[in-house]
């Protein structure tokens, strides 16, 4: 039985019900005085509570897909095969879809994808397509699941040799790619915007930054541990370029995310401007800190302080040259606790870096708020990303620059600004 299957949920629920029934039935016998009876009562209560919690946890995980398999739950993740090689044609691009066995991007199970509603169906050249794949990190040895949305143009003859811009969408912790597809509606929103000519044809890659579950590694290269930044800043772009017709220049690459995924998007862009030039962060933090879910992210010794400061974005803005990137930050004025920090970040940004904001009056740290902000965020990212000029340059849209972004259904915010 798969961890996320309905069968598992039903079985765990049945076990919990049986344990409750046994507790009620055995209680009169266990109510007698004596050490054995006391130990029996404690054991019966403990087992019953554990089964109830386990049943609830299975249902919650099945709904939100925090962990996709038993191996992920217990930290037994795949490792990359030895001697991985790229599989591509003479141009370094696959014609359509994912690469063949042995490549850096390989087909994966559709179990989670089949549970996502609103995905394109039918002819890909008309409606686009979402693929379930696993990305293999050449440098890190990481194997991470991903969903890849390919726009209809990707499959059309007129675009047969055209490269496309890319937006990498990152989940929060302990979120999954299922959350990005089902609850944040990444591919569905992008597809609708592109259909309405409000966004250029763009490949959307949905992936989780939690490369060593259940540990939250943020976007940090942990000394002696998981190399999350290397995977997302080097392995992932290399793998995607080997399997899809994506732009090779950083101006065609953007990254976005919600919660800790938004924090990761800012970290990746500000620390790796040669890879990602645009970021959209929904409800992010601006500093990476150790906590019980992360463990020690920065190691010890003389280098620890530098590593901590390097992942403190406010410290970077104050002490290091500003990177030439564009970022969007979103935070509700009422209902989210990060509003003051967001205002401080906006104020600290200096040229050549640019920042815009989505600051609705109210909203919580949840998917309804982020879904509300998604269309505006994607439209803004579309205006920053350059459509690759490798092929068919006469189709290039003019790049636009806007200083204010407004979430659907919100009033324009006077604090939205572009720093030049």
Short mmCIF file of C-alpha atoms in Angstrom, two decimals:
data_model
loop_
_atom_site.label_atom_id
_atom_site.label_comp_id
_atom_site.label_asym_id
_atom_site.label_seq_id
_atom_site.Cartn_x
_atom_site.Cartn_y
_atom_site.Cartn_z
CA UNK A 1 0.00 0.00 0.00
CA UNK A 2 1.36 3.39 -0.98
CA UNK A 3 1.70 6.02 1.73
CA UNK A 4 -0.65 8.40 -0.07
CA UNK A 5 -3.20 5.82 -1.25
CA UNK A 6 -6.80 5.85 -0.04
CA UNK A 7 -6.40 2.20 0.95
CA UNK A 8 -3.75 3.16 3.51
CA UNK A 9 -6.04 5.84 4.96
CA UNK A 10 -8.98 3.41 5.23
CA UNK A 11 -6.84 0.70 6.80
CA UNK A 12 -5.38 3.07 9.40
CA UNK A 13 -8.85 4.42 10.18
CA UNK A 14 -10.17 0.87 10.63
CA UNK A 15 -7.26 0.00 12.94
CA UNK A 16 -8.00 3.10 15.03
CA UNK A 17 -11.67 2.16 15.31
CA UNK A 18 -10.79 -1.40 16.36
CA UNK A 19 -8.38 -0.08 19.01
CA UNK A 20 -11.05 2.23 20.44
CA UNK A 21 -13.54 -0.66 20.54
CA UNK A 22 -11.01 -2.93 22.26
CA UNK A 23 -10.23 -0.21 24.79
CA UNK A 24 -13.91 0.11 25.71
CA UNK A 25 -14.35 -3.67 25.88
CA UNK A 26 -11.23 -4.32 27.97
CA UNK A 27 -11.55 -1.36 30.31
CA UNK A 28 -13.66 -3.14 32.98
CA UNK A 29 -10.99 -5.84 33.26
CA UNK A 30 -8.22 -3.26 33.42
CA UNK A 31 -10.02 -1.18 36.04
CA UNK A 32 -9.08 -3.54 38.88
CA UNK A 33 -6.29 -2.52 41.28
CA UNK A 34 -2.81 -3.85 40.75
CA UNK A 35 0.42 -3.00 38.93
CA UNK A 36 -0.39 -5.18 35.91
CA UNK A 37 -3.79 -3.55 35.51
CA UNK A 38 -2.29 -0.03 35.71
CA UNK A 39 0.32 -0.91 33.11
CA UNK A 40 -2.42 -2.45 30.97
CA UNK A 41 -4.50 0.73 31.13
CA UNK A 42 -1.53 2.89 30.19
CA UNK A 43 -0.63 0.58 27.31
CA UNK A 44 -4.19 0.45 25.99
CA UNK A 45 -4.57 4.24 26.13
CA UNK A 46 -1.18 4.76 24.50
CA UNK A 47 -1.82 2.31 21.64
CA UNK A 48 -5.25 3.77 20.99
CA UNK A 49 -3.93 7.33 20.86
CA UNK A 50 -1.06 6.36 18.57
CA UNK A 51 -3.41 4.64 16.09
CA UNK A 52 -5.81 7.61 16.08
CA UNK A 53 -2.94 10.05 15.46
CA UNK A 54 -1.48 7.78 12.78
CA UNK A 55 -4.84 7.56 11.00
CA UNK A 56 -5.23 11.34 11.09
CA UNK A 57 -1.65 11.84 9.88
CA UNK A 58 -2.21 9.43 6.96
CA UNK A 59 -5.36 11.29 5.97
CA UNK A 60 -3.60 14.67 6.21
CA UNK A 61 -0.62 13.44 4.20
CA UNK A 62 -2.88 11.89 1.59
CA UNK A 63 -4.67 15.22 1.20
CA UNK A 64 -1.60 17.45 1.07
CA UNK A 65 1.12 15.03 -0.12
CA UNK A 66 3.80 16.16 2.34
CA UNK A 67 5.56 12.83 1.82
CA UNK A 68 5.01 10.88 -1.39
CA UNK A 69 6.20 7.45 -0.24
CA UNK A 70 7.21 5.39 2.78
CA UNK A 71 10.85 5.84 1.81
CA UNK A 72 10.51 9.62 1.90
CA UNK A 73 8.79 9.46 5.28
CA UNK A 74 11.65 7.50 6.81
CA UNK A 75 14.37 9.42 4.97
CA UNK A 76 15.32 6.63 2.56
CA UNK A 77 15.64 8.69 -0.62
CA UNK A 78 16.98 7.62 -4.00
CA UNK A 79 20.54 8.36 -5.03
CA UNK A 80 21.66 9.18 -8.53
CA UNK A 81 23.07 6.29 -10.58
CA UNK A 82 26.79 6.25 -11.28
CA UNK A 83 27.93 7.65 -14.62
CA UNK A 84 24.77 9.55 -15.50
CA UNK A 85 24.95 11.04 -18.98
CA UNK A 86 22.77 13.48 -20.82
CA UNK A 87 20.50 12.22 -23.55
CA UNK A 88 19.80 14.84 -26.18
CA UNK A 89 19.95 15.46 -29.88
CA UNK A 90 22.79 17.29 -31.61
CA UNK A 91 21.36 20.64 -30.48
CA UNK A 92 21.26 19.53 -26.86
CA UNK A 93 17.47 19.48 -26.81
CA UNK A 94 14.84 16.79 -26.73
CA UNK A 95 12.16 17.23 -29.36
CA UNK A 96 9.28 16.80 -26.92
CA UNK A 97 8.91 15.58 -23.39
CA UNK A 98 11.50 14.06 -21.11
CA UNK A 99 14.75 12.38 -21.98
CA UNK A 100 15.30 8.65 -22.23
CA UNK A 101 16.52 6.31 -19.51
CA UNK A 102 19.95 7.27 -18.21
CA UNK A 103 19.42 11.03 -18.61
CA UNK A 104 19.28 13.78 -16.00
CA UNK A 105 15.49 14.02 -16.33
CA UNK A 106 13.54 10.77 -16.31
CA UNK A 107 9.85 9.84 -16.39
CA UNK A 108 8.26 9.28 -12.98
CA UNK A 109 5.05 7.83 -11.61
CA UNK A 110 1.80 9.69 -12.38
CA UNK A 111 0.27 8.71 -9.02
CA UNK A 112 0.34 12.25 -7.63
CA UNK A 113 -0.26 13.94 -10.98
CA UNK A 114 -3.46 11.96 -11.54
CA UNK A 115 -4.93 13.45 -8.36
CA UNK A 116 -4.46 17.05 -9.53
CA UNK A 117 -7.57 18.71 -10.95
CA UNK A 118 -7.72 21.12 -13.86
CA UNK A 119 -4.66 19.90 -15.75
CA UNK A 120 -4.61 20.14 -19.56
CA UNK A 121 -5.85 17.11 -21.46
CA UNK A 122 -6.17 16.17 -25.10
CA UNK A 123 -3.88 17.42 -27.85
CA UNK A 124 -0.74 18.97 -26.28
CA UNK A 125 -0.34 21.29 -29.27
CA UNK A 126 -3.69 22.84 -28.34
CA UNK A 127 -3.84 22.61 -24.56
CA UNK A 128 -0.26 22.04 -23.40
CA UNK A 129 0.87 19.21 -21.17
CA UNK A 130 2.09 18.49 -17.62
CA UNK A 131 4.69 15.76 -17.16
CA UNK A 132 5.69 13.91 -13.99
CA UNK A 133 9.46 13.46 -13.88
CA UNK A 134 12.37 12.99 -11.54
CA UNK A 135 15.39 15.28 -11.76
CA UNK A 136 18.80 13.77 -11.12
CA UNK A 137 21.55 16.02 -9.80
CA UNK A 138 24.86 15.31 -11.48
CA UNK A 139 26.89 17.09 -8.78
CA UNK A 140 24.81 16.38 -5.68
CA UNK A 141 23.45 12.91 -6.38
CA UNK A 142 19.97 14.18 -5.47
CA UNK A 143 16.90 12.64 -7.08
CA UNK A 144 13.92 14.99 -6.73
CA UNK A 145 10.38 14.66 -8.18
CA UNK A 146 9.00 17.45 -10.34
CA UNK A 147 6.03 18.40 -12.49
CA UNK A 148 6.83 20.20 -15.75
CA UNK A 149 4.21 22.25 -17.59
CA UNK A 150 4.88 22.62 -21.32
CA UNK A 151 2.80 25.26 -23.16
CA UNK A 152 0.95 24.37 -26.38
CA UNK A 153 3.55 26.21 -28.48
CA UNK A 154 6.19 23.75 -27.31
CA UNK A 155 4.48 21.08 -29.43
CA UNK A 156 3.62 23.25 -32.45
CA UNK A 157 5.54 23.10 -35.70
CA UNK A 158 6.12 26.84 -35.84
CA UNK A 159 8.04 26.63 -32.56
CA UNK A 160 9.84 23.36 -33.29
CA UNK A 161 13.29 24.92 -32.86
CA UNK A 162 12.32 27.62 -30.37
CA UNK A 163 13.61 27.76 -26.82
CA UNK A 164 11.31 28.94 -24.03
CA UNK A 165 11.66 30.93 -20.81
CA UNK A 166 11.45 28.99 -17.55
CA UNK A 167 9.87 29.69 -14.18
CA UNK A 168 10.85 27.30 -11.37
CA UNK A 169 8.14 27.13 -8.66
CA UNK A 170 9.24 25.98 -5.19
CA UNK A 171 6.99 24.57 -2.48
CA UNK A 172 7.22 25.51 1.18
CA UNK A 173 8.11 23.09 3.97
CA UNK A 174 6.99 20.35 4.30
CA UNK A 175 5.11 20.91 1.08
CA UNK A 176 5.30 18.91 -2.10
CA UNK A 177 4.93 19.30 -5.84
CA UNK A 178 1.33 18.14 -5.37
CA UNK A 179 0.67 21.29 -3.32
CA UNK A 180 2.12 23.45 -6.09
CA UNK A 181 -0.10 21.83 -8.71
CA UNK A 182 -3.31 21.25 -6.75
CA UNK A 183 -3.47 24.09 -4.21
CA UNK A 184 -1.26 26.85 -5.63
CA UNK A 185 -2.54 26.04 -9.17
CA UNK A 186 0.78 26.93 -10.79
CA UNK A 187 0.32 25.25 -14.17
CA UNK A 188 -3.41 25.99 -14.33
CA UNK A 189 -2.90 29.71 -13.66
CA UNK A 190 0.02 29.99 -16.07
CA UNK A 191 -1.89 28.11 -18.76
CA UNK A 192 -4.90 30.40 -18.44
CA UNK A 193 -2.77 33.56 -18.53
CA UNK A 194 -0.94 32.32 -21.60
CA UNK A 195 -4.22 31.39 -23.26
CA UNK A 196 -5.48 34.94 -22.64
CA UNK A 197 -2.25 36.44 -24.05
CA UNK A 198 -1.38 37.87 -20.63
CA UNK A 199 1.80 35.80 -20.41
CA UNK A 200 4.27 34.62 -23.02
CA UNK A 201 4.61 30.86 -23.58
CA UNK A 202 6.64 29.71 -20.58
CA UNK A 203 7.73 26.37 -19.18
CA UNK A 204 6.74 25.99 -15.52
CA UNK A 205 8.78 23.59 -13.37
CA UNK A 206 7.24 22.62 -10.02
CA UNK A 207 9.77 21.17 -7.57
CA UNK A 208 10.36 20.99 -3.83
CA UNK A 209 13.47 22.39 -2.15
CA UNK A 210 13.25 19.65 0.51
CA UNK A 211 15.84 17.38 -1.09
CA UNK A 212 16.55 15.33 2.06
CA UNK A 213 13.13 14.73 3.64
CA UNK A 214 12.06 14.99 6.37
CA UNK A 215 14.83 17.52 7.06
CA UNK A 216 14.19 21.14 6.08
CA UNK A 217 17.44 22.17 4.40
CA UNK A 218 16.09 25.53 3.15
CA UNK A 219 18.33 26.62 0.23
CA UNK A 220 21.60 25.98 2.01
CA UNK A 221 24.64 23.89 1.19
CA UNK A 222 24.94 22.21 4.58
CA UNK A 223 28.59 21.55 5.51
CA UNK A 224 29.00 17.78 5.28
CA UNK A 225 25.29 17.43 4.44
CA UNK A 226 22.70 18.03 1.69
CA UNK A 227 23.79 20.53 -0.97
CA UNK A 228 20.44 22.17 -1.67
CA UNK A 229 21.73 25.38 -3.24
CA UNK A 230 23.99 23.48 -5.60
CA UNK A 231 21.12 21.24 -6.66
CA UNK A 232 18.74 24.14 -7.39
CA UNK A 233 21.31 26.56 -8.83
CA UNK A 234 23.42 24.13 -10.86
CA UNK A 235 22.00 20.61 -11.13
CA UNK A 236 18.41 21.59 -11.87
CA UNK A 237 19.19 24.08 -14.69
CA UNK A 238 21.66 21.65 -16.24
CA UNK A 239 19.14 18.81 -16.14
CA UNK A 240 16.35 20.92 -17.64
CA UNK A 241 18.61 22.21 -20.42
CA UNK A 242 19.51 18.61 -21.28
CA UNK A 243 15.89 17.51 -21.60
CA UNK A 244 13.82 20.50 -22.75
CA UNK A 245 14.09 23.41 -25.17
CA UNK A 246 14.67 26.03 -22.50
CA UNK A 247 16.59 29.28 -22.70
CA UNK A 248 20.29 29.04 -21.94
CA UNK A 249 20.73 32.64 -20.80
CA UNK A 250 19.92 33.66 -17.22
CA UNK A 251 17.60 36.40 -18.50
CA UNK A 252 15.13 33.64 -19.44
CA UNK A 253 15.13 32.04 -15.97
CA UNK A 254 12.98 32.98 -12.99
CA UNK A 255 12.13 31.31 -9.68
CA UNK A 256 9.14 31.73 -7.39
CA UNK A 257 7.76 30.14 -4.25
CA UNK A 258 5.55 30.46 -1.21
CA UNK A 259 6.56 30.54 2.47
CA UNK A 260 10.01 28.94 2.81
CA UNK A 261 9.89 28.32 -0.95
CA UNK A 262 9.59 32.08 -1.40
CA UNK A 263 12.56 32.58 0.91
CA UNK A 264 14.47 30.10 -1.22
CA UNK A 265 13.52 31.95 -4.42
CA UNK A 266 15.01 35.18 -3.04
CA UNK A 267 18.12 33.39 -1.79
CA UNK A 268 18.73 31.68 -5.13
CA UNK A 269 18.31 34.86 -7.15
CA UNK A 270 20.35 37.18 -4.96
CA UNK A 271 23.14 34.62 -4.46
CA UNK A 272 23.12 33.26 -8.05
CA UNK A 273 22.22 36.15 -10.39
CA UNK A 274 24.04 34.39 -13.23
CA UNK A 275 21.42 31.60 -13.03
CA UNK A 276 18.15 33.32 -12.04
CA UNK A 277 17.51 36.98 -12.78
CA UNK A 278 13.93 37.20 -11.53
CA UNK A 279 12.22 36.03 -8.33
CA UNK A 280 8.71 36.20 -6.89
CA UNK A 281 8.44 35.44 -3.18
CA UNK A 282 5.03 35.00 -1.54
CA UNK A 283 5.21 35.42 2.26
CA UNK A 284 8.97 34.85 2.53
CA UNK A 285 11.49 35.20 5.33
CA UNK A 286 14.64 37.18 4.71
CA UNK A 287 17.04 35.21 6.88
CA UNK A 288 17.72 31.49 7.20
CA UNK A 289 17.84 30.30 10.80
CA UNK A 290 18.47 26.97 12.50
CA UNK A 291 15.40 25.37 14.10
CA UNK A 292 14.28 21.85 15.08
CA UNK A 293 13.28 21.01 11.48
CA UNK A 294 16.53 22.23 9.92
CA UNK A 295 19.12 21.07 12.40
CA UNK A 296 22.51 22.73 12.10
CA UNK A 297 22.55 24.26 8.61
CA UNK A 298 25.77 26.22 8.86
CA UNK A 299 28.19 23.92 10.62
CA UNK A 300 30.70 25.18 13.15
CA UNK A 301 34.13 26.75 13.25
CA UNK A 302 35.39 30.00 11.80
CA UNK A 303 33.30 29.81 8.65
CA UNK A 304 29.94 29.58 10.43
CA UNK A 305 29.48 33.35 10.85
CA UNK A 306 30.17 33.98 7.16
CA UNK A 307 27.75 31.25 6.13
CA UNK A 308 25.02 32.63 8.41
CA UNK A 309 25.54 36.17 7.12
CA UNK A 310 25.57 34.96 3.54
CA UNK A 311 22.02 33.69 3.94
CA UNK A 312 20.81 36.85 5.71
CA UNK A 313 19.41 38.94 2.86
CA UNK A 314 19.29 42.14 4.90
CA UNK A 315 22.97 41.68 5.76
CA UNK A 316 23.78 41.10 2.10
CA UNK A 317 21.96 44.28 1.04
CA UNK A 318 23.89 46.29 3.62
CA UNK A 319 27.38 44.85 3.15
CA UNK A 320 27.61 43.45 -0.39
CA UNK A 321 27.13 44.95 -3.88
CA UNK A 322 23.52 44.62 -5.02
CA UNK A 323 23.02 41.98 -7.74
CA UNK A 324 21.43 43.00 -11.03
CA UNK A 325 18.16 41.13 -10.52
CA UNK A 326 14.46 41.90 -10.17
CA UNK A 327 12.41 40.56 -7.27
CA UNK A 328 8.79 40.67 -6.18
CA UNK A 329 7.78 40.26 -2.55
CA UNK A 330 4.22 39.70 -1.33
CA UNK A 331 2.94 40.06 2.23
CA UNK A 332 -0.46 41.00 3.69
CA UNK A 333 -0.64 44.11 5.87
CA UNK A 334 -3.01 42.38 8.30
CA UNK A 335 -2.98 38.65 8.99
CA UNK A 336 0.68 37.87 8.27
CA UNK A 337 3.51 38.55 10.68
CA UNK A 338 6.21 39.37 8.13
CA UNK A 339 4.84 42.71 6.93
CA UNK A 340 7.38 44.93 8.83
CA UNK A 341 10.29 42.80 7.61
CA UNK A 342 8.99 43.05 4.05
CA UNK A 343 8.83 46.84 4.24
CA UNK A 344 12.37 46.89 5.62
CA UNK A 345 13.57 44.68 2.76
CA UNK A 346 11.92 46.90 0.15
CA UNK A 347 13.55 49.97 1.69
CA UNK A 348 16.99 48.31 1.80
CA UNK A 349 17.10 47.33 -1.90
CA UNK A 350 19.42 49.51 -3.97
CA UNK A 351 20.38 49.73 -7.63
CA UNK A 352 21.00 47.86 -9.83
CA UNK A 353 18.65 45.50 -8.01
CA UNK A 354 14.94 46.24 -8.44
CA UNK A 355 12.02 45.33 -6.18
CA UNK A 356 8.25 45.49 -6.50
CA UNK A 357 5.62 44.40 -4.02
CA UNK A 358 2.15 42.95 -3.60
CA UNK A 359 0.80 44.22 -0.28
CA UNK A 360 -2.90 43.38 0.09
CA UNK A 361 -4.75 44.80 3.07
CA UNK A 362 -5.54 41.40 4.56
CA UNK A 363 -4.65 37.76 4.10
CA UNK A 364 -3.25 34.79 5.96
CA UNK A 365 -0.24 32.54 5.54
CA UNK A 366 -2.17 30.06 3.40
CA UNK A 367 -3.02 28.94 -0.11
CA UNK A 368 -6.11 31.15 -0.63
CA UNK A 369 -3.89 34.21 -0.11
CA UNK A 370 -1.12 32.93 -2.39
CA UNK A 371 -3.58 31.85 -5.10
CA UNK A 372 -4.97 35.37 -5.05
CA UNK A 373 -1.48 36.79 -5.59
CA UNK A 374 -0.37 34.27 -8.23
CA UNK A 375 -1.79 35.89 -11.41
CA UNK A 376 -0.21 39.26 -10.65
CA UNK A 377 3.09 37.63 -9.72
CA UNK A 378 3.23 35.57 -12.92
CA UNK A 379 2.29 38.55 -15.10
CA UNK A 380 5.10 40.56 -13.52
CA UNK A 381 7.61 37.74 -13.98
CA UNK A 382 6.54 37.49 -17.62
CA UNK A 383 7.44 41.16 -18.09
CA UNK A 384 10.94 40.62 -16.68
CA UNK A 385 11.93 37.39 -18.45
CA UNK A 386 13.41 37.63 -21.92
CA UNK A 387 12.04 35.28 -24.53
CA UNK A 388 15.13 33.39 -25.80
CA UNK A 389 16.48 34.82 -29.05
CA UNK A 390 18.24 31.67 -30.20
CA UNK A 391 15.57 31.01 -32.83
CA UNK A 392 12.84 33.04 -34.59
CA UNK A 393 13.82 36.47 -33.15
CA UNK A 394 11.03 38.20 -35.11
CA UNK A 395 8.52 36.71 -32.63
CA UNK A 396 10.15 38.34 -29.61
CA UNK A 397 7.72 40.33 -27.46
CA UNK A 398 8.89 43.71 -26.25
CA UNK A 399 10.14 43.67 -22.71
CA UNK A 400 8.05 45.79 -20.37
CA UNK A 401 8.89 47.38 -17.06
CA UNK A 402 6.34 48.11 -14.36
CA UNK A 403 7.01 49.35 -10.87
CA UNK A 404 3.76 48.36 -9.20
CA UNK A 405 2.02 45.01 -9.09
CA UNK A 406 -1.49 44.54 -7.78
CA UNK A 407 -3.02 41.26 -6.68
CA UNK A 408 -6.35 40.38 -8.21
CA UNK A 409 -9.14 42.00 -6.22
CA UNK A 410 -6.88 44.28 -4.14
CA UNK A 411 -6.32 47.99 -4.14
CA UNK A 412 -3.09 49.37 -5.63
CA UNK A 413 -0.41 49.68 -2.97
CA UNK A 414 1.53 52.96 -2.67
CA UNK A 415 4.52 51.06 -1.26
CA UNK A 416 5.14 49.11 -4.44
CA UNK A 417 8.22 50.52 -6.07
CA UNK A 418 11.07 49.86 -8.44
CA UNK A 419 14.58 50.68 -7.25
CA UNK A 420 16.93 51.68 -10.00
#
